[in-house]
Short mmCIF file of C-alpha atoms in Angstrom, two decimals:
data_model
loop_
_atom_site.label_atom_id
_atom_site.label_comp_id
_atom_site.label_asym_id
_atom_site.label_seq_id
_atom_site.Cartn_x
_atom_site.Cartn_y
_atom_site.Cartn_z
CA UNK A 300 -25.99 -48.07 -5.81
CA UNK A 301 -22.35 -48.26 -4.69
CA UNK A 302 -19.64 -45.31 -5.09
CA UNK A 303 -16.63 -44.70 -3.73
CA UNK A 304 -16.08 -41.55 -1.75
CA UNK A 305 -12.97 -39.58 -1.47
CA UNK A 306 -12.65 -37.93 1.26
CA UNK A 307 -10.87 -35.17 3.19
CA UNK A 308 -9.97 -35.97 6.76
CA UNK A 309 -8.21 -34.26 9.10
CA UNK A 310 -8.40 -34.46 12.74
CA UNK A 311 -8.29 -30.77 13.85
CA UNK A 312 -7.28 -27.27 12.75
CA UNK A 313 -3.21 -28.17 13.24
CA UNK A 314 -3.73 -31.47 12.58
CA UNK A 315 -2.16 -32.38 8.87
CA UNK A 316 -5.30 -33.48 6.85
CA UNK A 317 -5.29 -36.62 3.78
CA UNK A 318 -7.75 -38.20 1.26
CA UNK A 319 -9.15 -41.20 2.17
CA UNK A 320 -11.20 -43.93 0.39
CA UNK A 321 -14.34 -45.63 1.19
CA UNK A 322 -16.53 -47.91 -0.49
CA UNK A 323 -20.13 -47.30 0.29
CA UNK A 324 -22.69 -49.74 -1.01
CA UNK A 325 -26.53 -50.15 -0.40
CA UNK A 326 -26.90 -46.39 -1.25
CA UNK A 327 -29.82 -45.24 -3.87
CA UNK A 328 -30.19 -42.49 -6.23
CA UNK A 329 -33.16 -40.42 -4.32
CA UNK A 330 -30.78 -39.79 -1.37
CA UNK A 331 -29.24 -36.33 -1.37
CA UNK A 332 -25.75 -36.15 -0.90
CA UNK A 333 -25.50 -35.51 2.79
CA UNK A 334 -28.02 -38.58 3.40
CA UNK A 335 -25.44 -40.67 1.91
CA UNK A 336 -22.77 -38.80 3.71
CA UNK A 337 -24.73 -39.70 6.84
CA UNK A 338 -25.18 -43.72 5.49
CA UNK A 339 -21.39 -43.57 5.20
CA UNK A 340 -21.24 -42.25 9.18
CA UNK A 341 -23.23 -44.70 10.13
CA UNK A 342 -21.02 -47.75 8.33
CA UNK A 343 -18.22 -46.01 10.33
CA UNK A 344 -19.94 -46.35 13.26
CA UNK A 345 -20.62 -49.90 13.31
CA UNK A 346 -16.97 -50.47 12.37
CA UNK A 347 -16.08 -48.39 15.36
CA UNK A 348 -14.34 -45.72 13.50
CA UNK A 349 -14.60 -41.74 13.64
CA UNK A 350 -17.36 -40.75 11.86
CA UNK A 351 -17.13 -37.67 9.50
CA UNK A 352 -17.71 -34.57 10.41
CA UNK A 353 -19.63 -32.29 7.98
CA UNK A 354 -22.18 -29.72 8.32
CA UNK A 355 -25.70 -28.82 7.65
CA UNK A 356 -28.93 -27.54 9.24
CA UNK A 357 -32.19 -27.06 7.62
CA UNK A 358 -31.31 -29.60 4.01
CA UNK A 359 -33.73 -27.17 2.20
CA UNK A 360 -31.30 -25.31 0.48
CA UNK A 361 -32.48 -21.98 2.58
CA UNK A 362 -29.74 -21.76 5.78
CA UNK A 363 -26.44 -22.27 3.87
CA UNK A 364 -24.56 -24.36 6.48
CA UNK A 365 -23.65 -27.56 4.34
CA UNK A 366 -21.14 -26.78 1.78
CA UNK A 367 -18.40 -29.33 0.47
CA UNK A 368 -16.42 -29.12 -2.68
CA UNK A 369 -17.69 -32.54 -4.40
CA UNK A 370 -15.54 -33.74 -8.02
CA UNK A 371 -13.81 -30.34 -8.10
CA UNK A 372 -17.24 -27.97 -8.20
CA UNK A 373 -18.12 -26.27 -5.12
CA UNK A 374 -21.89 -27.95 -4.05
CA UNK A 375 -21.31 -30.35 -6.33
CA UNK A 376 -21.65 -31.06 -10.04
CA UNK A 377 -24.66 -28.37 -10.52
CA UNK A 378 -24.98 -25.13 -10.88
CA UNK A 379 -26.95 -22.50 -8.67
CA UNK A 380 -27.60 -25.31 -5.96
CA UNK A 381 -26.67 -26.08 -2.24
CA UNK A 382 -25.08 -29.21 -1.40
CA UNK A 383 -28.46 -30.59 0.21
CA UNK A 384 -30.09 -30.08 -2.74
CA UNK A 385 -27.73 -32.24 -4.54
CA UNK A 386 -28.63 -35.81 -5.11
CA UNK A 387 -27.15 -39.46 -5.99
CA UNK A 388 -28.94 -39.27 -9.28
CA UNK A 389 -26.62 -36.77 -9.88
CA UNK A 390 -23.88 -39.64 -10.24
CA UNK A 391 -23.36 -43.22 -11.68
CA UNK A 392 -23.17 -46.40 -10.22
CA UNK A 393 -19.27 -46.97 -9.28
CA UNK A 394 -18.25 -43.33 -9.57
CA UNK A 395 -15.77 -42.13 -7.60
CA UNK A 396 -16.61 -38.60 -5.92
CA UNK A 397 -13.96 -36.30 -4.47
CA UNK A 398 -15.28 -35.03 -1.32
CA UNK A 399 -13.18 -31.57 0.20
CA UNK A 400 -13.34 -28.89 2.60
CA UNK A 401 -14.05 -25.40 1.25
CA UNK A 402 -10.38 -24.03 0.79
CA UNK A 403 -9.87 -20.42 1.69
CA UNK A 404 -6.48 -19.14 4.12
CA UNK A 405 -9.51 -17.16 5.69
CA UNK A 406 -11.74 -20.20 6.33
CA UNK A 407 -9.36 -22.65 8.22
CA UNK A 408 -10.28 -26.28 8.41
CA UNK A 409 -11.77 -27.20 11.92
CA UNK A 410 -12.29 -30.66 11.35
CA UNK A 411 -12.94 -32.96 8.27
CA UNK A 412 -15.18 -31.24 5.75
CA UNK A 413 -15.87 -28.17 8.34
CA UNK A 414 -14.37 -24.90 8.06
CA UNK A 415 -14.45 -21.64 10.16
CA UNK A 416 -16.56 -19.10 8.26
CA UNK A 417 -16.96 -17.00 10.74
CA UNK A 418 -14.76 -14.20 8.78
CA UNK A 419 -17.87 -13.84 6.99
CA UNK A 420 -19.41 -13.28 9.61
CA UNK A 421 -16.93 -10.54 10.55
CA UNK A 422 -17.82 -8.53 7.85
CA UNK A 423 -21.35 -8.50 8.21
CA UNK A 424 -20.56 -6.77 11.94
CA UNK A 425 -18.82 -4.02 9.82
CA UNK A 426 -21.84 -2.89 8.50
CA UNK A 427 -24.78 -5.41 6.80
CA UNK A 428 -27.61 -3.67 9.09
CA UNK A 429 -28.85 -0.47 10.00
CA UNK A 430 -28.58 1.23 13.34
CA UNK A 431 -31.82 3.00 13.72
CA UNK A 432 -34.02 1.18 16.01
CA UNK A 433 -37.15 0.07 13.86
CA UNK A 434 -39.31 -0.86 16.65
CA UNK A 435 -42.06 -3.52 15.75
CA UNK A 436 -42.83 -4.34 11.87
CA UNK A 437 -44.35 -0.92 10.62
CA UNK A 438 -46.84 -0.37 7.70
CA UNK A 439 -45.45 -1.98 4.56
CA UNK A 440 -45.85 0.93 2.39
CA UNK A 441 -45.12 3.55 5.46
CA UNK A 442 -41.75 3.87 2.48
CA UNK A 443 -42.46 3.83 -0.77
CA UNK A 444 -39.78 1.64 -2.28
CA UNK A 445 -40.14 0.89 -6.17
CA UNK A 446 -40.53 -2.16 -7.45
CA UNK A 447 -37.23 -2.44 -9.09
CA UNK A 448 -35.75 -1.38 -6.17
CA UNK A 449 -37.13 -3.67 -4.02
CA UNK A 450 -36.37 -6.80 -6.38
CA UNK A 451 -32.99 -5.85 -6.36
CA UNK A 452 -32.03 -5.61 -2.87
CA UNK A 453 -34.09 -8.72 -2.60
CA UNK A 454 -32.02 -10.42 -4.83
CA UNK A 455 -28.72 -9.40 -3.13
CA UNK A 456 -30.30 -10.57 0.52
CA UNK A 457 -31.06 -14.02 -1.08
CA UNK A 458 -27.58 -14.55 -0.49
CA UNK A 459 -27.41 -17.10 2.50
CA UNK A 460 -23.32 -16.73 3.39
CA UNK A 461 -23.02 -20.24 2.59
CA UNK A 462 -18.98 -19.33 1.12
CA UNK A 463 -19.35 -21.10 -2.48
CA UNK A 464 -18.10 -18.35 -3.77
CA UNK A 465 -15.08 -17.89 -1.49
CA UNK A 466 -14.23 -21.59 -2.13
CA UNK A 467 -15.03 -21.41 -5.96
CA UNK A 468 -12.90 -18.34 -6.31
CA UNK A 469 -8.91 -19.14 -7.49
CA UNK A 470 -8.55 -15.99 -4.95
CA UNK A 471 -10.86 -16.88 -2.35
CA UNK A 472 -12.18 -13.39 -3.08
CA UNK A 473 -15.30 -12.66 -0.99
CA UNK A 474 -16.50 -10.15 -3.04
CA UNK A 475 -19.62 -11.48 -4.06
CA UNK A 476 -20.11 -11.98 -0.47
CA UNK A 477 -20.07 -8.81 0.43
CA UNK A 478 -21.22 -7.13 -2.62
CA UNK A 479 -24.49 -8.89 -1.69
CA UNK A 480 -24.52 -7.55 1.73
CA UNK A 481 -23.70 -3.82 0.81
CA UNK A 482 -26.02 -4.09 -2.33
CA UNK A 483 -28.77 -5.08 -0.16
CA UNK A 484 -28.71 -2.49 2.49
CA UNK A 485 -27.53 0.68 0.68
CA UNK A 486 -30.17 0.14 -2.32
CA UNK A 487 -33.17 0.52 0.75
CA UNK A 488 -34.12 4.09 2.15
CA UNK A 489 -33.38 2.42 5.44
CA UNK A 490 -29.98 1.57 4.49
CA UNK A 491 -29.11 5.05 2.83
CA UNK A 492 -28.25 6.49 6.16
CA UNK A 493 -25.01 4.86 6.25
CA UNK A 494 -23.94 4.01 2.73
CA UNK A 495 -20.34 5.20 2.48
CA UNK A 496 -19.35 3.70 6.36
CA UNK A 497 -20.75 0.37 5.02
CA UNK A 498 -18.90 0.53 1.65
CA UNK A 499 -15.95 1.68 3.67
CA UNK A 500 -15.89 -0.63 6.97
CA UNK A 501 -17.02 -4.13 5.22
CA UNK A 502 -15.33 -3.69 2.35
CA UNK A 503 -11.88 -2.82 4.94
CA UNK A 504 -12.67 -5.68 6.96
CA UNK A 505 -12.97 -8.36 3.77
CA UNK A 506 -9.35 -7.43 2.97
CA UNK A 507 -7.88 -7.86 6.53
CA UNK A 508 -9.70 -10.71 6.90
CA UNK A 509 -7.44 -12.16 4.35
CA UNK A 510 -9.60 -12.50 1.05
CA UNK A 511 -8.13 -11.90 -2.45
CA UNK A 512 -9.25 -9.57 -4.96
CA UNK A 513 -11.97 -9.93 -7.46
CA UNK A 514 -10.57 -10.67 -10.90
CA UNK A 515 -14.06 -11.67 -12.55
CA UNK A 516 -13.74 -15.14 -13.47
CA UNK A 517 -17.65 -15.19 -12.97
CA UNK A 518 -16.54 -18.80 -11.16
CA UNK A 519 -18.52 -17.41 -7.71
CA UNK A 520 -22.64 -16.47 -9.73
CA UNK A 521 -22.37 -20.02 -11.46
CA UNK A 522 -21.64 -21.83 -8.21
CA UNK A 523 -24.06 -19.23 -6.13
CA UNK A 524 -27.07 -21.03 -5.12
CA UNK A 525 -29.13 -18.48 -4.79
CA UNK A 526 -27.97 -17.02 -8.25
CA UNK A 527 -26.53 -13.59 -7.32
CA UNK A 528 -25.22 -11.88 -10.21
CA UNK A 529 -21.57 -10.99 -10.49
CA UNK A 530 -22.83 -7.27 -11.46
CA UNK A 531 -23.34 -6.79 -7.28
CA UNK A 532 -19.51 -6.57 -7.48
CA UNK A 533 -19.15 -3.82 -10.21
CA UNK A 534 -22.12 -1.93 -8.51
CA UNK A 535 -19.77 -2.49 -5.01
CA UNK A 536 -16.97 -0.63 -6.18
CA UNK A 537 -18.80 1.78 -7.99
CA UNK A 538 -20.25 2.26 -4.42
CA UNK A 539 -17.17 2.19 -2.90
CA UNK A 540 -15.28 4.75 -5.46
CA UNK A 541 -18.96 7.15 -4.46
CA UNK A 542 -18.23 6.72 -0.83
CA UNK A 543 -14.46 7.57 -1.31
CA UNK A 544 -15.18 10.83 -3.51
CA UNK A 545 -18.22 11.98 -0.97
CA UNK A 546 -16.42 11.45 2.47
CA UNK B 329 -3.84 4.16 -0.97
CA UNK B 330 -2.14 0.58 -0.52
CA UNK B 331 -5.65 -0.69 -0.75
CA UNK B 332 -6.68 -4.19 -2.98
CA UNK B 333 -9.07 -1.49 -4.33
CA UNK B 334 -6.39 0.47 -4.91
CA UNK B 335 -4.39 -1.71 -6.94
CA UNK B 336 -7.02 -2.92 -8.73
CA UNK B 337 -7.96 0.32 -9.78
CA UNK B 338 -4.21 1.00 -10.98
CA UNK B 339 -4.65 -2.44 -12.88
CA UNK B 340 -7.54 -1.84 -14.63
CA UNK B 341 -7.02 2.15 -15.61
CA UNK B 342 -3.30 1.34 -17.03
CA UNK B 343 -5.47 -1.47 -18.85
CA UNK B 344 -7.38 0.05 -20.17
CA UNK B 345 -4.63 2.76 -21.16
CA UNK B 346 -2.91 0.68 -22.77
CA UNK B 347 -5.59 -0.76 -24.67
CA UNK B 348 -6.19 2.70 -25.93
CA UNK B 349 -2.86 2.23 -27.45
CA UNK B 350 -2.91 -0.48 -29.37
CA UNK B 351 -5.95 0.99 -31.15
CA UNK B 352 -3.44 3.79 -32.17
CA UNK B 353 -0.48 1.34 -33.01
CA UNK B 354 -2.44 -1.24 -34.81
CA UNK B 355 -4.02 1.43 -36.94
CA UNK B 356 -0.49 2.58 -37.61
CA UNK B 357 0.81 -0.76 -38.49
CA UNK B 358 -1.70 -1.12 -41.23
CA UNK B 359 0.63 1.34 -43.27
CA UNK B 360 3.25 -1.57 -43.68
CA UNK B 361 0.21 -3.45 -45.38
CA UNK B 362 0.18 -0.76 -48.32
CA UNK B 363 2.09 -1.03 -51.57
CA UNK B 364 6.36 -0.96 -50.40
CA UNK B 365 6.59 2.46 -52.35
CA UNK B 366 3.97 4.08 -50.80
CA UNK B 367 4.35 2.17 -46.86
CA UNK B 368 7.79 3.69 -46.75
CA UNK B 369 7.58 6.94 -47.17
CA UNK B 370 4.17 7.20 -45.50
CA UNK B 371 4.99 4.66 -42.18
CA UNK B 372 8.58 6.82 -42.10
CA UNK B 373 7.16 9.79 -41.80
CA UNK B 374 4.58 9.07 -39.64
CA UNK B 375 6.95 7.59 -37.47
CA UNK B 376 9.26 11.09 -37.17
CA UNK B 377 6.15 12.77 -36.72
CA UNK B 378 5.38 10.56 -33.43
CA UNK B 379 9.31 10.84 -32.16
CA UNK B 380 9.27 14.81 -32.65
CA UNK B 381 5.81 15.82 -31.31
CA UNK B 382 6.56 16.68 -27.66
CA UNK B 383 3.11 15.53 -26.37
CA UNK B 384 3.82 12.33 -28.09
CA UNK B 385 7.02 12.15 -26.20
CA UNK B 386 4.97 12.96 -22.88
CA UNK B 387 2.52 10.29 -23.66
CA UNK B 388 5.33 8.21 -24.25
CA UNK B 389 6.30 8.41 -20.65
CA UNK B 390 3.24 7.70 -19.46
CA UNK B 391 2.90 4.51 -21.43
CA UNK B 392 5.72 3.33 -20.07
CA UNK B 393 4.44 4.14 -16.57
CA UNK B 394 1.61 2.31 -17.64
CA UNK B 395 3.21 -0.41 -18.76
CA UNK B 396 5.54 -0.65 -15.26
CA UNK B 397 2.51 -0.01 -13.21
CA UNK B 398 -0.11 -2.74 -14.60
CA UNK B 399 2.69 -5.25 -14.59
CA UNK B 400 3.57 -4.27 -10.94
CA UNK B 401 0.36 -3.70 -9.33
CA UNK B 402 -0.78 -7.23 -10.65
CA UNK B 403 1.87 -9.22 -9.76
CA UNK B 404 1.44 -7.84 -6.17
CA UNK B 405 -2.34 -8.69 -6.65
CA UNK B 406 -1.45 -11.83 -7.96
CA UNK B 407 0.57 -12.80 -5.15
CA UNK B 408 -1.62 -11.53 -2.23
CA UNK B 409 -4.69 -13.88 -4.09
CA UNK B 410 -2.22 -16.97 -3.64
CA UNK B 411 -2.12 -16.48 -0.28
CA UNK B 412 -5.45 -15.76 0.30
CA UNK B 413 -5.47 -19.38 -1.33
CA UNK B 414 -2.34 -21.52 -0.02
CA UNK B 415 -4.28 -24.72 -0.23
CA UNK B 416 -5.23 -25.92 -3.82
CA UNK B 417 -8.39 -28.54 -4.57
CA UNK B 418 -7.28 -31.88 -5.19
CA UNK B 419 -9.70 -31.91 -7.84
CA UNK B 420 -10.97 -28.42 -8.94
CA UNK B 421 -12.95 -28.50 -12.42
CA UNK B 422 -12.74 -24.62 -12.55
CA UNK B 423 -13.16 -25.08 -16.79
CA UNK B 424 -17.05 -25.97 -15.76
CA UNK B 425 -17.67 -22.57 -14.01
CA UNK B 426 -15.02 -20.18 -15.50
CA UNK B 427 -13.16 -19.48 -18.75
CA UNK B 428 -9.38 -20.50 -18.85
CA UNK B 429 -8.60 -17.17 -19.42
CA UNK B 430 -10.03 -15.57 -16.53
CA UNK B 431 -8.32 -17.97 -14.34
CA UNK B 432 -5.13 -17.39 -16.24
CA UNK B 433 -4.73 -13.79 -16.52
CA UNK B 434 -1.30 -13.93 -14.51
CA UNK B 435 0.32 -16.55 -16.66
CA UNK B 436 -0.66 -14.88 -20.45
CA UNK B 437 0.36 -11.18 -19.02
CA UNK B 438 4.05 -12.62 -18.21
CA UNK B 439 4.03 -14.44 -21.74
CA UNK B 440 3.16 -10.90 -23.35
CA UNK B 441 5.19 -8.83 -20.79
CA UNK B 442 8.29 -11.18 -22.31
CA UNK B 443 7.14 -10.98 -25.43
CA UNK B 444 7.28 -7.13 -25.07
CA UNK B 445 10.91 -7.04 -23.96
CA UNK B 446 11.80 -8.79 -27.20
CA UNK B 447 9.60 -6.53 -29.36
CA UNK B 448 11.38 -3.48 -27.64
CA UNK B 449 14.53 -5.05 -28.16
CA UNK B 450 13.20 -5.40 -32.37
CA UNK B 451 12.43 -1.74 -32.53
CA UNK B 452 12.30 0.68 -29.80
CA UNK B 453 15.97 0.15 -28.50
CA UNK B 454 17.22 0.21 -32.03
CA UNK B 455 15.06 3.27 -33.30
CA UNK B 456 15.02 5.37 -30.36
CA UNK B 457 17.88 4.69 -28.34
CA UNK B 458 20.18 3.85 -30.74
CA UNK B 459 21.57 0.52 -29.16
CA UNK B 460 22.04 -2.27 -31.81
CA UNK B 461 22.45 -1.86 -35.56
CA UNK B 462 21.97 1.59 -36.95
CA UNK B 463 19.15 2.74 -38.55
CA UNK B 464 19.38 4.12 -42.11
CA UNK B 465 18.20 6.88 -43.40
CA UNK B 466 15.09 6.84 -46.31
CA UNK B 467 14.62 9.33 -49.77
CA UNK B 468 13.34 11.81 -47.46
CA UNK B 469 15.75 12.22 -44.74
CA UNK B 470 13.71 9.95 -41.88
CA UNK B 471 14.66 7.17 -40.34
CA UNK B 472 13.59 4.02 -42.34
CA UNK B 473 11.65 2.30 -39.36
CA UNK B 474 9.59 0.62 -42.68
CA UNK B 475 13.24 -1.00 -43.24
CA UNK B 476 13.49 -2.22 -39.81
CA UNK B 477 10.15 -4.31 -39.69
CA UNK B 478 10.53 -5.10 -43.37
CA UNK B 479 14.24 -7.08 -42.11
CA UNK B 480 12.27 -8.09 -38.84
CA UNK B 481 9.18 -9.68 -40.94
CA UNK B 482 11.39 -11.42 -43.49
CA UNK B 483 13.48 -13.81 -40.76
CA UNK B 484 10.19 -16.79 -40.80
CA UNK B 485 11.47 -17.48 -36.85
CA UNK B 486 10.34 -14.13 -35.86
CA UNK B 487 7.54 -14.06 -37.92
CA UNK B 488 6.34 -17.28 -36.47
CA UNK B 489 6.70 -15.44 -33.01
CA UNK B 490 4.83 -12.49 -33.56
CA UNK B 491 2.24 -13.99 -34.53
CA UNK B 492 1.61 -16.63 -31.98
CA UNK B 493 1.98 -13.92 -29.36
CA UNK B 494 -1.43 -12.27 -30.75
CA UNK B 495 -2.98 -14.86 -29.71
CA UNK B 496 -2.20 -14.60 -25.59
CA UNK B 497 -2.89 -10.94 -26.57
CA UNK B 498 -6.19 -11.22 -27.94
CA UNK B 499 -6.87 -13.29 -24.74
CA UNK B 500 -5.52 -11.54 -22.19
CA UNK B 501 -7.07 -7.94 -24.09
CA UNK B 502 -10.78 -10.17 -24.18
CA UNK B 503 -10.85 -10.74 -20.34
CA UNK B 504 -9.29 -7.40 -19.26
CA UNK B 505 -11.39 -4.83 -21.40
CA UNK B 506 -14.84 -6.17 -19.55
CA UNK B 507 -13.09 -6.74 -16.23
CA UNK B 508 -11.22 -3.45 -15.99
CA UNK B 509 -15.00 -1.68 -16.69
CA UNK B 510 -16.62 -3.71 -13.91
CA UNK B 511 -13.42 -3.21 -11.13
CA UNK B 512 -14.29 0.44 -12.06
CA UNK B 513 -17.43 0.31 -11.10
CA UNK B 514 -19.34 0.18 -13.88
CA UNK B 515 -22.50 -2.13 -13.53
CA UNK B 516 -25.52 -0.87 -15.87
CA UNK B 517 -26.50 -4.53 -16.90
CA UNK B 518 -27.44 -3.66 -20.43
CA UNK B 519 -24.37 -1.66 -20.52
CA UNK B 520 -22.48 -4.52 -19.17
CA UNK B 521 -24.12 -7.15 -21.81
CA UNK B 522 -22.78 -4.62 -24.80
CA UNK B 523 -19.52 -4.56 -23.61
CA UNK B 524 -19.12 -8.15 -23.58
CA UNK B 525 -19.72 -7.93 -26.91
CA UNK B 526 -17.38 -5.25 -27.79
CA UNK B 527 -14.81 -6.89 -25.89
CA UNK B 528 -14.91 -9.84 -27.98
CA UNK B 529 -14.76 -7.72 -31.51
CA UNK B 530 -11.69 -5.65 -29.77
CA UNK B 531 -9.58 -8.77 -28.66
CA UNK B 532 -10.56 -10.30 -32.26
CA UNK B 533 -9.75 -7.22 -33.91
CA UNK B 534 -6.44 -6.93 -32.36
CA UNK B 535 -5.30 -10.76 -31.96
CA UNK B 536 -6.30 -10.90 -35.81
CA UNK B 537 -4.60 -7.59 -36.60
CA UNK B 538 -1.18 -8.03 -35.03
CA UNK B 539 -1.08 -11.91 -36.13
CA UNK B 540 -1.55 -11.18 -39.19
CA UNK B 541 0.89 -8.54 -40.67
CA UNK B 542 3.76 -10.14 -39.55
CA UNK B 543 2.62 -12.98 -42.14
CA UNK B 544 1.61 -10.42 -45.08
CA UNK B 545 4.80 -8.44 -44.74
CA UNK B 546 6.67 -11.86 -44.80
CA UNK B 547 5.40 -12.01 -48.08
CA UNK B 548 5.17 -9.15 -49.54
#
């Protein structure tokens, strides 16, 4: 299988970045995307050139470290999936495939196809934990937490801060981001404690971090891969209007 | 109170304010639909009725507050999201995971925020504030606004207009009804499911409704 990548390159944060084109062959449809990112490295490398620089950990889908914006979808053509998960079967023999860093003015290029997402990560010290010390794992049903209750804040911890959503978004909006986060700890007992400062603080930090505003395109659940729903937004500000009225 | 919450709140309750209203002024408009001798008289009337009341005249205020406000607050929201994006996709299929409409919301509210200066221009500067042609008088001593969008409806350019402007409207009222709920707050799923619905029938209702009297009047 041969395609021809498109890819961003840029040297470093201040360097000025550019598309460039490489023709890979000897590639086959049951490699996922980053295996054939890695065949391309290693054609650089026997050329003596500077290999790409992308990233990724576990390539199970579960740690949310690779992320690339491949033919104009964020992880790819797919929806709901990392860009691990993503394979060549997914494209045709001589495609071309546009390969680009997440964009985002709050997740800066560092090199190549990596960005810094650590403003994420500066939301989540606002408030995405709870202070009390917990000691070791307790009794599972020492709190009774209902069913529905716990699927829910389940579902909103799925999410694995991989920025899709941020680099889906036309206003590189972390809403869904943090909607996750807040949704997650303030629908446990555990998190109840501290609701309105974790509406308040992570919802304060998102906007000086330099994130736009949610204006429900819906672009952020389809390109989610772990599928969390757009509603963890609305329940967010219905949160965060609670937490203003109570203070 | 300068927070994006904030200004998406001021977004979203104008919105839906104003939405409110053009439940009121379609069902209004309808009169010009009836039978000439009857639509006079009766959309005349109704019309001094709405120009003397003074709560209509305080509402009136506040619609045009509403109208400032939504306009303002999201072109400041508008242009805080492009720079929380300064660096576009080279390739970005956004049709695949979003409706043109949602990603367009900007663009159709300045078509329809033009459109609205002109439509003021048609009626409100000539009826209320006097400025342009005078306004006669009908058989029973009110102002014959029926006379005004009879004249309006019977040049084909304008006619044309006002009717391709209902459909922007119908888009930009189909994305905003069911966002405006959800910046809100609101976020009862099966709640959230009927108002998709309801947004559609609204944005139908109207884009239908104020495309197609123009057209009926024109040949009436």
């Amino acid at each position: 299988m041969k395609v021809i990548f498109k890819i961003w390159r840029q040297e470093g944060p201040n360097e000025k970045g550019t598309i460039r084109d490489y023709e890979v062959d000897g590639l086959n449809e049951d490699m996922s995307f980053l295996e054939a990112l890695d065949h391309l490295n290693e054609l650089l490398v026997l050329k003596n050139e500077k290999v790409i620089a992308f990233e990724y950990d576990c390539r199970e889908g579960i740690c949310g470290q690779c992320g690339v914006f491949i033919n104009g979808r964020a992880h790819g053509p797919h929806d709901n999936i990392t860009t691990c998960q993503l394979h060549m079967r997914s494209f045709k023999d001589g495609d071309t495939i546009v390969v680009e860093p997440w964009r985002a003015a709050s997740f800066p290029v560092i090199k190549d196809l990596i960005v810094d997402r650590s403003a994420l990560d500066r939301i989540i010290e606002q408030g995405a934990f709870i202070t009390a010390k917990t000691g070791t794992a307790p009794e599972a049903n020492s709190i009774l937490i209902p069913k529905e209750t716990a699927d829910r804040a389940m579902d909103a911890a799925a999410c694995i801060g991989c920025g899709a959503c941020v680099a889906t978004c036309k206003n590189s909006s972390a809403a869904l981001f943090t909607a996750a986060k807040i949704n997650h700890f303030n629908s446990l007992p555990q998190g109840k404690a501290e609701e309105h400062k974790r509406v308040a603080e992570m919802m304060f930090q998102m906007e000086i971090e330099g994130f736009g505003s949610c204006t429900f395109t819906g672009a952020c659940e389809v390109e989610c891969p772990e599928s969390i729903s757009i509603t963890n937004i609305a329940e967010m500000n219905a949160r965060y209007v609670k937490s203003k009225l109570l203070k | 109170m300068n927070s994006l919450f904030f200004r998406k709140m001021v977004v979203a309750l104008t919105g839906l304010f104003l939405c409110t209203f053009l439940i009121v002024h379609l069902s209004a408009n309808f009169i010009l639909l009836l039978p000439e001798s009857m639509a006079r008289e009766l959309y005349n009337s109704y019309s001094t009725t709405l120009r003397e009341s003074p709560l209509i005249k305080i509402i009136a205020y506040v619609l045009y507050a509403a109208i400032l406000l939504h306009a303002f607050y999201a072109l400041l929201i508008t242009l805080r999201n492009r720079k929380a994006k300064p660096e576009k996709y080279v390739v970005n299929h956004s049709n695949e995971n979003s409706t043109w409409t949602s990603q367009n919301m900007g663009l159709i509210g300045t078509i329809i925020l033009l459109f609205l200066v002109l439509h003021l221009a048609n009626f409100w500067a000539r009826i209320k504030l006097g400025i342009g042609e005078e306004v006669g008088l009908d058989a029973l001593g009110n102002r014959d606004v029926y006379e005004v969008a009879y004249t309006l409806f019977h040049n084909i350019y304008y006619v044309i207009f006002y009717t391709l402007i209902s459909i922007p409207l119908g888009l930009h009222l189909h994305h905003g009804l069911k966002s405006a709920f959800k910046s809100l707050g609101f976020y009862h799923k099966k709640g959230l499911q009927l108002l998709a619905k309801v947004s559609v029938i609204y944005a139908v209702i109207m884009g239908v409704g104020f495309g197609i009297i123009p057209i009926i009047v024109y040949f009436k």
